[in-house]
Amino acid sequence: HNLSADELKELRGVIMKEALANGEKKPADAWSRFEKALEIDGTLRSFAQAGIKAVYHACDVGNRDQLAKVLDEVRAADGPITGIIHGAGFERATRFDKKLPELVERTVASKVDGAAALMELTQNDPIVCFALFGSVSGRFGGVGQTDYCAANDMLAKLASWYRQKRPACRTSCFHWHAWDDVGMAV
């Protein structure tokens, strides 16, 4: 939790070597998972120090069955769901002729399929707000990001449709720019 920059660098090397030894093709993915876990843990600790009760549930939102299970767990613990923040995303920029179908599917599934499943699976919940995190790339494009741009544009259109379907629910799609040192652009 309190490692210095040098200690984190050393730990990164250890994790990536272990990933290689375990047969992972991309050891950087193992480090990425660890970094995400550190960020989540840090956020939950900050909430706790501020007196905010927060629980983290993980699933692939592009997988409807996993998402349905998590939503049922949330309802069992806390009652009906009244608000949703959908910030899932996956981006792997590369030239169009080098796009792998499975990565394109993963990109669309996390943004669009995840949002559509959230909307469907919570149709009987008293949702009062639904925030979706998109990207300006959905409007302006991005080099090597045809799938990511399309997914973000579709996400915005889905939010617009949802506003019409549930007018009492405040629904917004926030189009983030490329963040400096954080976010999908990094």
C-alpha atoms as an extended CHARMM CRD file, in Angstrom:
* protein
*
       186  EXT
         1         1  HSD       CA              0.0000000000        0.0000000000        0.0000000000  PROA      1               0.0000000000
         2         2  ASN       CA              2.8490000000        2.3740000000        0.6490000000  PROA      2               0.0000000000
         3         3  LEU       CA              5.5190000000        1.2750000000       -1.8080000000  PROA      3               0.0000000000
         4         4  SER       CA              7.9500000000        3.8200000000       -3.2070000000  PROA      4               0.0000000000
         5         5  ALA       CA              8.2950000000        4.3050000000       -6.9610000000  PROA      5               0.0000000000
         6         6  ASP       CA             11.4030000000        2.1000000000       -6.9600000000  PROA      6               0.0000000000
         7         7  GLU       CA              9.6510000000       -0.6220000000       -4.9400000000  PROA      7               0.0000000000
         8         8  LEU       CA              6.6940000000       -0.5410000000       -7.3360000000  PROA      8               0.0000000000
         9         9  LYS       CA              9.0850000000       -0.8650000000      -10.2780000000  PROA      9               0.0000000000
        10        10  GLU       CA             10.7310000000       -3.8700000000       -8.6380000000  PROA      10              0.0000000000
        11        11  LEU       CA              7.3500000000       -5.4340000000       -7.8780000000  PROA      11              0.0000000000
        12        12  ARG       CA              6.3050000000       -4.8860000000      -11.4980000000  PROA      12              0.0000000000
        13        13  GLY       CA              9.3160000000       -6.9010000000      -12.6320000000  PROA      13              0.0000000000
        14        14  VAL       CA              8.5060000000       -9.7210000000      -10.2240000000  PROA      14              0.0000000000
        15        15  ILE       CA              4.8530000000       -9.8910000000      -11.3030000000  PROA      15              0.0000000000
        16        16  MET       CA              5.7250000000       -9.8680000000      -14.9890000000  PROA      16              0.0000000000
        17        17  LYS       CA              8.3690000000      -12.5920000000      -14.5360000000  PROA      17              0.0000000000
        18        18  GLU       CA              5.8500000000      -14.7370000000      -12.6640000000  PROA      18              0.0000000000
        19        19  ALA       CA              3.3210000000      -14.1870000000      -15.4400000000  PROA      19              0.0000000000
        20        20  LEU       CA              5.8510000000      -15.3430000000      -18.0300000000  PROA      20              0.0000000000
        21        21  ALA       CA              6.7260000000      -18.3680000000      -15.9140000000  PROA      21              0.0000000000
        22        22  ASN       CA              3.0080000000      -19.2080000000      -15.6920000000  PROA      22              0.0000000000
        23        23  GLY       CA              2.6770000000      -19.1220000000      -19.4920000000  PROA      23              0.0000000000
        24        24  GLU       CA              0.9400000000      -15.7730000000      -19.9450000000  PROA      24              0.0000000000
        25        25  LYS       CA              1.5300000000      -14.4440000000      -23.4540000000  PROA      25              0.0000000000
        26        26  LYS       CA              1.3380000000      -10.8020000000      -22.3680000000  PROA      26              0.0000000000
        27        27  PRO       CA              2.9340000000      -10.3240000000      -18.9340000000  PROA      27              0.0000000000
        28        28  ALA       CA              2.0290000000       -6.6280000000      -19.0450000000  PROA      28              0.0000000000
        29        29  ASP       CA             -1.6090000000       -7.7230000000      -18.6420000000  PROA      29              0.0000000000
        30        30  ALA       CA             -0.7120000000       -9.2920000000      -15.2660000000  PROA      30              0.0000000000
        31        31  TRP       CA              0.7750000000       -5.9860000000      -14.1220000000  PROA      31              0.0000000000
        32        32  SER       CA             -2.2690000000       -4.1200000000      -15.4130000000  PROA      32              0.0000000000
        33        33  ARG       CA             -4.5590000000       -6.3380000000      -13.3250000000  PROA      33              0.0000000000
        34        34  PHE       CA             -2.3880000000       -5.7090000000      -10.2690000000  PROA      34              0.0000000000
        35        35  GLU       CA             -2.4060000000       -1.9410000000      -10.8510000000  PROA      35              0.0000000000
        36        36  LYS       CA             -6.1960000000       -1.9810000000      -11.1160000000  PROA      36              0.0000000000
        37        37  ALA       CA             -6.4350000000       -3.9390000000       -7.8790000000  PROA      37              0.0000000000
        38        38  LEU       CA             -4.1950000000       -1.3850000000       -6.1410000000  PROA      38              0.0000000000
        39        39  GLU       CA             -6.3220000000        1.4860000000       -7.4500000000  PROA      39              0.0000000000
        40        40  ILE       CA             -9.5660000000       -0.1640000000       -6.3300000000  PROA      40              0.0000000000
        41        41  ASP       CA             -8.1250000000       -0.9310000000       -2.9090000000  PROA      41              0.0000000000
        42        42  GLY       CA             -6.8820000000        2.6440000000       -2.5340000000  PROA      42              0.0000000000
        43        43  THR       CA            -10.2570000000        4.0550000000       -3.5150000000  PROA      43              0.0000000000
        44        44  LEU       CA            -12.1260000000        1.8090000000       -1.0780000000  PROA      44              0.0000000000
        45        45  ARG       CA             -9.6910000000        2.7720000000        1.7160000000  PROA      45              0.0000000000
        46        46  SER       CA            -10.2350000000        6.4760000000        0.9440000000  PROA      46              0.0000000000
        47        47  PHE       CA            -14.0010000000        5.9970000000        1.0990000000  PROA      47              0.0000000000
        48        48  ALA       CA            -13.7140000000        4.1730000000        4.4320000000  PROA      48              0.0000000000
        49        49  GLN       CA            -11.5360000000        6.9450000000        5.8890000000  PROA      49              0.0000000000
        50        50  ALA       CA            -14.1750000000        9.4560000000        4.8000000000  PROA      50              0.0000000000
        51        51  GLY       CA            -16.9020000000        7.4020000000        6.4880000000  PROA      51              0.0000000000
        52        52  ILE       CA            -18.4450000000        6.2300000000        3.2260000000  PROA      52              0.0000000000
        53        53  LYS       CA            -19.5810000000        2.6250000000        3.0140000000  PROA      53              0.0000000000
        54        54  ALA       CA            -18.5800000000        1.2690000000       -0.3820000000  PROA      54              0.0000000000
        55        55  VAL       CA            -18.5200000000       -2.2600000000       -1.7450000000  PROA      55              0.0000000000
        56        56  TYR       CA            -16.7550000000       -3.2770000000       -4.9290000000  PROA      56              0.0000000000
        57        57  HSD       CA            -18.2960000000       -5.9610000000       -7.1430000000  PROA      57              0.0000000000
        58        58  ALA       CA            -16.4110000000       -7.2210000000      -10.1780000000  PROA      58              0.0000000000
        59        59  CYS       CA            -17.7360000000       -8.8940000000      -13.2960000000  PROA      59              0.0000000000
        60        60  ASP       CA            -17.5110000000       -8.7140000000      -17.0550000000  PROA      60              0.0000000000
        61        61  VAL       CA            -20.4230000000       -6.3820000000      -17.8320000000  PROA      61              0.0000000000
        62        62  GLY       CA            -20.3960000000       -7.6890000000      -21.3830000000  PROA      62              0.0000000000
        63        63  ASN       CA            -21.4120000000      -11.0630000000      -19.9390000000  PROA      63              0.0000000000
        64        64  ARG       CA            -25.1280000000      -10.7680000000      -19.1540000000  PROA      64              0.0000000000
        65        65  ASP       CA            -25.1770000000      -13.7920000000      -16.8160000000  PROA      65              0.0000000000
        66        66  GLN       CA            -22.2760000000      -12.4790000000      -14.7000000000  PROA      66              0.0000000000
        67        67  LEU       CA            -23.8760000000       -9.0520000000      -14.5520000000  PROA      67              0.0000000000
        68        68  ALA       CA            -27.2790000000      -10.4740000000      -13.5500000000  PROA      68              0.0000000000
        69        69  LYS       CA            -25.6120000000      -12.3880000000      -10.6910000000  PROA      69              0.0000000000
        70        70  VAL       CA            -23.8320000000       -9.2920000000       -9.3920000000  PROA      70              0.0000000000
        71        71  LEU       CA            -26.9980000000       -7.1800000000       -9.5920000000  PROA      71              0.0000000000
        72        72  ASP       CA            -28.8700000000       -9.8640000000       -7.6180000000  PROA      72              0.0000000000
        73        73  GLU       CA            -26.0940000000       -9.7940000000       -4.9820000000  PROA      73              0.0000000000
        74        74  VAL       CA            -26.3800000000       -6.0020000000       -4.7420000000  PROA      74              0.0000000000
        75        75  ARG       CA            -30.1650000000       -6.1750000000       -4.3610000000  PROA      75              0.0000000000
        76        76  ALA       CA            -29.8890000000       -8.9090000000       -1.7160000000  PROA      76              0.0000000000
        77        77  ALA       CA            -27.4640000000       -6.7960000000        0.3160000000  PROA      77              0.0000000000
        78        78  ASP       CA            -28.8720000000       -3.3040000000       -0.2300000000  PROA      78              0.0000000000
        79        79  GLY       CA            -32.3490000000       -3.4970000000       -1.7600000000  PROA      79              0.0000000000
        80        80  PRO       CA            -33.5090000000       -2.1190000000       -5.1070000000  PROA      80              0.0000000000
        81        81  ILE       CA            -30.9910000000       -0.3580000000       -7.3190000000  PROA      81              0.0000000000
        82        82  THR       CA            -31.6700000000        3.3700000000       -7.6950000000  PROA      82              0.0000000000
        83        83  GLY       CA            -28.6380000000        4.6180000000       -9.5810000000  PROA      83              0.0000000000
        84        84  ILE       CA            -26.0890000000        3.3090000000      -12.0560000000  PROA      84              0.0000000000
        85        85  ILE       CA            -22.6870000000        4.5630000000      -13.1750000000  PROA      85              0.0000000000
        86        86  HSD       CA            -21.4790000000        2.6390000000      -16.2290000000  PROA      86              0.0000000000
        87        87  GLY       CA            -17.8090000000        3.3410000000      -16.7840000000  PROA      87              0.0000000000
        88        88  ALA       CA            -16.6200000000        0.0900000000      -18.3400000000  PROA      88              0.0000000000
        89        89  GLY       CA            -14.3560000000        0.2240000000      -21.3330000000  PROA      89              0.0000000000
        90        90  PHE       CA            -11.6940000000       -1.5610000000      -23.3060000000  PROA      90              0.0000000000
        91        91  GLU       CA             -9.5020000000       -0.0240000000      -25.9760000000  PROA      91              0.0000000000
        92        92  ARG       CA             -6.7070000000       -1.4700000000      -28.0660000000  PROA      92              0.0000000000
        93        93  ALA       CA             -5.7330000000        0.9770000000      -30.8030000000  PROA      93              0.0000000000
        94        94  THR       CA             -4.3020000000       -0.5150000000      -33.9710000000  PROA      94              0.0000000000
        95        95  ARG       CA             -4.5910000000       -0.1120000000      -37.7110000000  PROA      95              0.0000000000
        96        96  PHE       CA             -7.8940000000       -1.3240000000      -39.1300000000  PROA      96              0.0000000000
        97        97  ASP       CA             -6.3090000000       -4.1280000000      -41.1300000000  PROA      97              0.0000000000
        98        98  LYS       CA             -4.6800000000       -5.4380000000      -37.9370000000  PROA      98              0.0000000000
        99        99  LYS       CA             -7.8140000000       -5.3560000000      -35.7520000000  PROA      99              0.0000000000
       100       100  LEU       CA             -8.4880000000       -8.7320000000      -34.1710000000  PROA      100             0.0000000000
       101       101  PRO       CA            -12.1960000000       -9.6610000000      -34.1390000000  PROA      101             0.0000000000
       102       102  GLU       CA            -12.0750000000      -10.7690000000      -30.5000000000  PROA      102             0.0000000000
       103       103  LEU       CA            -10.6920000000       -7.3860000000      -29.4140000000  PROA      103             0.0000000000
       104       104  VAL       CA            -13.3320000000       -5.5280000000      -31.4390000000  PROA      104             0.0000000000
       105       105  GLU       CA            -16.0160000000       -7.6860000000      -29.7980000000  PROA      105             0.0000000000
       106       106  ARG       CA            -14.5340000000       -7.0090000000      -26.3510000000  PROA      106             0.0000000000
       107       107  THR       CA            -14.5230000000       -3.2620000000      -27.0340000000  PROA      107             0.0000000000
       108       108  VAL       CA            -18.1790000000       -3.1940000000      -28.0620000000  PROA      108             0.0000000000
       109       109  ALA       CA            -19.2630000000       -5.6560000000      -25.3590000000  PROA      109             0.0000000000
       110       110  SER       CA            -17.8630000000       -3.6110000000      -22.4690000000  PROA      110             0.0000000000
       111       111  LYS       CA            -19.4480000000       -0.3390000000      -23.5670000000  PROA      111             0.0000000000
       112       112  VAL       CA            -22.6070000000       -1.1910000000      -25.4850000000  PROA      112             0.0000000000
       113       113  ASP       CA            -23.5970000000       -4.7130000000      -24.4520000000  PROA      113             0.0000000000
       114       114  GLY       CA            -22.8420000000       -3.8420000000      -20.8310000000  PROA      114             0.0000000000
       115       115  ALA       CA            -25.0120000000       -0.7230000000      -20.8970000000  PROA      115             0.0000000000
       116       116  ALA       CA            -27.8540000000       -2.5120000000      -22.7070000000  PROA      116             0.0000000000
       117       117  ALA       CA            -27.7370000000       -5.3790000000      -20.2020000000  PROA      117             0.0000000000
       118       118  LEU       CA            -27.7400000000       -2.9300000000      -17.2680000000  PROA      118             0.0000000000
       119       119  MET       CA            -30.7880000000       -1.2140000000      -18.7290000000  PROA      119             0.0000000000
       120       120  GLU       CA            -32.6000000000       -4.4920000000      -19.2790000000  PROA      120             0.0000000000
       121       121  LEU       CA            -31.6600000000       -6.1420000000      -15.9820000000  PROA      121             0.0000000000
       122       122  THR       CA            -32.7110000000       -3.1060000000      -13.9240000000  PROA      122             0.0000000000
       123       123  GLN       CA            -35.9850000000       -2.3810000000      -15.7170000000  PROA      123             0.0000000000
       124       124  ASN       CA            -37.9280000000       -3.2800000000      -12.5470000000  PROA      124             0.0000000000
       125       125  ASP       CA            -35.6670000000       -1.2620000000      -10.2420000000  PROA      125             0.0000000000
       126       126  PRO       CA            -36.5910000000        2.3380000000       -9.3170000000  PROA      126             0.0000000000
       127       127  ILE       CA            -33.6390000000        3.8620000000      -11.2040000000  PROA      127             0.0000000000
       128       128  VAL       CA            -33.5090000000        7.6470000000      -10.7960000000  PROA      128             0.0000000000
       129       129  CYS       CA            -30.1200000000        8.3010000000      -12.4070000000  PROA      129             0.0000000000
       130       130  PHE       CA            -27.9840000000        6.5470000000      -14.9920000000  PROA      130             0.0000000000
       131       131  ALA       CA            -24.5530000000        7.9500000000      -15.8780000000  PROA      131             0.0000000000
       132       132  LEU       CA            -22.5930000000        6.4720000000      -18.7610000000  PROA      132             0.0000000000
       133       133  PHE       CA            -18.9470000000        7.2480000000      -19.4580000000  PROA      133             0.0000000000
       134       134  GLY       CA            -18.1850000000        7.5900000000      -23.1310000000  PROA      134             0.0000000000
       135       135  SER       CA            -15.4120000000        9.3200000000      -25.0180000000  PROA      135             0.0000000000
       136       136  VAL       CA            -15.0530000000       12.2650000000      -27.3530000000  PROA      136             0.0000000000
       137       137  SER       CA            -13.5620000000        9.7340000000      -29.7640000000  PROA      137             0.0000000000
       138       138  GLY       CA            -17.1470000000        8.6650000000      -30.4430000000  PROA      138             0.0000000000
       139       139  ARG       CA            -17.7280000000       12.0760000000      -32.0140000000  PROA      139             0.0000000000
       140       140  PHE       CA            -14.3140000000       13.0220000000      -33.3530000000  PROA      140             0.0000000000
       141       141  GLY       CA            -12.5890000000        9.6990000000      -34.0160000000  PROA      141             0.0000000000
       142       142  GLY       CA             -9.1540000000        8.5350000000      -33.0300000000  PROA      142             0.0000000000
       143       143  VAL       CA             -6.1880000000        6.9920000000      -34.8000000000  PROA      143             0.0000000000
       144       144  GLY       CA             -6.5130000000        3.2090000000      -34.7340000000  PROA      144             0.0000000000
       145       145  GLN       CA             -9.7430000000        3.3840000000      -32.7310000000  PROA      145             0.0000000000
       146       146  THR       CA            -12.5110000000        2.6030000000      -35.2210000000  PROA      146             0.0000000000
       147       147  ASP       CA            -14.1140000000        0.0490000000      -32.9010000000  PROA      147             0.0000000000
       148       148  TYR       CA            -13.6920000000        2.1970000000      -29.7830000000  PROA      148             0.0000000000
       149       149  CYS       CA            -15.1280000000        5.2390000000      -31.5780000000  PROA      149             0.0000000000
       150       150  ALA       CA            -18.1140000000        3.2520000000      -32.8310000000  PROA      150             0.0000000000
       151       151  ALA       CA            -18.7290000000        1.7700000000      -29.3600000000  PROA      151             0.0000000000
       152       152  ASN       CA            -18.7370000000        5.2190000000      -27.7470000000  PROA      152             0.0000000000
       153       153  ASP       CA            -21.0490000000        6.6430000000      -30.3990000000  PROA      153             0.0000000000
       154       154  MET       CA            -23.4170000000        3.6930000000      -29.9220000000  PROA      154             0.0000000000
       155       155  LEU       CA            -23.2590000000        4.2170000000      -26.1440000000  PROA      155             0.0000000000
       156       156  ALA       CA            -24.3860000000        7.8390000000      -26.5720000000  PROA      156             0.0000000000
       157       157  LYS       CA            -27.2410000000        6.7670000000      -28.8330000000  PROA      157             0.0000000000
       158       158  LEU       CA            -28.2690000000        4.1080000000      -26.3180000000  PROA      158             0.0000000000
       159       159  ALA       CA            -28.3450000000        6.7540000000      -23.5610000000  PROA      159             0.0000000000
       160       160  SER       CA            -30.5780000000        8.9200000000      -25.7430000000  PROA      160             0.0000000000
       161       161  TRP       CA            -32.9430000000        5.9940000000      -26.3380000000  PROA      161             0.0000000000
       162       162  TYR       CA            -33.0210000000        5.2340000000      -22.5870000000  PROA      162             0.0000000000
       163       163  ARG       CA            -33.9610000000        8.8430000000      -21.7630000000  PROA      163             0.0000000000
       164       164  GLN       CA            -37.0100000000        8.4240000000      -23.9760000000  PROA      164             0.0000000000
       165       165  LYS       CA            -37.8850000000        5.0180000000      -22.5410000000  PROA      165             0.0000000000
       166       166  ARG       CA            -37.5370000000        6.1520000000      -18.9010000000  PROA      166             0.0000000000
       167       167  PRO       CA            -38.0780000000        9.9230000000      -18.8560000000  PROA      167             0.0000000000
       168       168  ALA       CA            -38.2240000000       10.0380000000      -15.0470000000  PROA      168             0.0000000000
       169       169  CYS       CA            -34.6430000000        8.7430000000      -14.8930000000  PROA      169             0.0000000000
       170       170  ARG       CA            -31.9280000000       11.3750000000      -15.2760000000  PROA      170             0.0000000000
       171       171  THR       CA            -29.6380000000        9.8490000000      -17.9070000000  PROA      171             0.0000000000
       172       172  SER       CA            -26.4010000000       11.3660000000      -19.1780000000  PROA      172             0.0000000000
       173       173  CYS       CA            -23.5280000000       10.1290000000      -21.2910000000  PROA      173             0.0000000000
       174       174  PHE       CA            -20.3270000000       11.9660000000      -20.3970000000  PROA      174             0.0000000000
       175       175  HSD       CA            -17.8610000000       12.2000000000      -23.2660000000  PROA      175             0.0000000000
       176       176  TRP       CA            -14.4320000000       12.1880000000      -21.6450000000  PROA      176             0.0000000000
       177       177  HSD       CA            -11.4120000000       13.5610000000      -23.4480000000  PROA      177             0.0000000000
       178       178  ALA       CA             -8.0130000000       11.8590000000      -23.4000000000  PROA      178             0.0000000000
       179       179  TRP       CA             -6.9620000000       12.2220000000      -19.7870000000  PROA      179             0.0000000000
       180       180  ASP       CA             -3.4250000000       13.1770000000      -18.8780000000  PROA      180             0.0000000000
       181       181  ASP       CA             -1.6350000000       10.2770000000      -17.1240000000  PROA      181             0.0000000000
       182       182  VAL       CA             -4.8770000000        8.3470000000      -16.4430000000  PROA      182             0.0000000000
       183       183  GLY       CA             -7.7920000000        6.8420000000      -18.2640000000  PROA      183             0.0000000000
       184       184  MET       CA             -8.2580000000        4.9290000000      -21.4840000000  PROA      184             0.0000000000
       185       185  ALA       CA             -5.8490000000        7.0940000000      -23.5220000000  PROA      185             0.0000000000
       186       186  VAL       CA             -2.9190000000        5.9590000000      -21.3870000000  PROA      186             0.0000000000
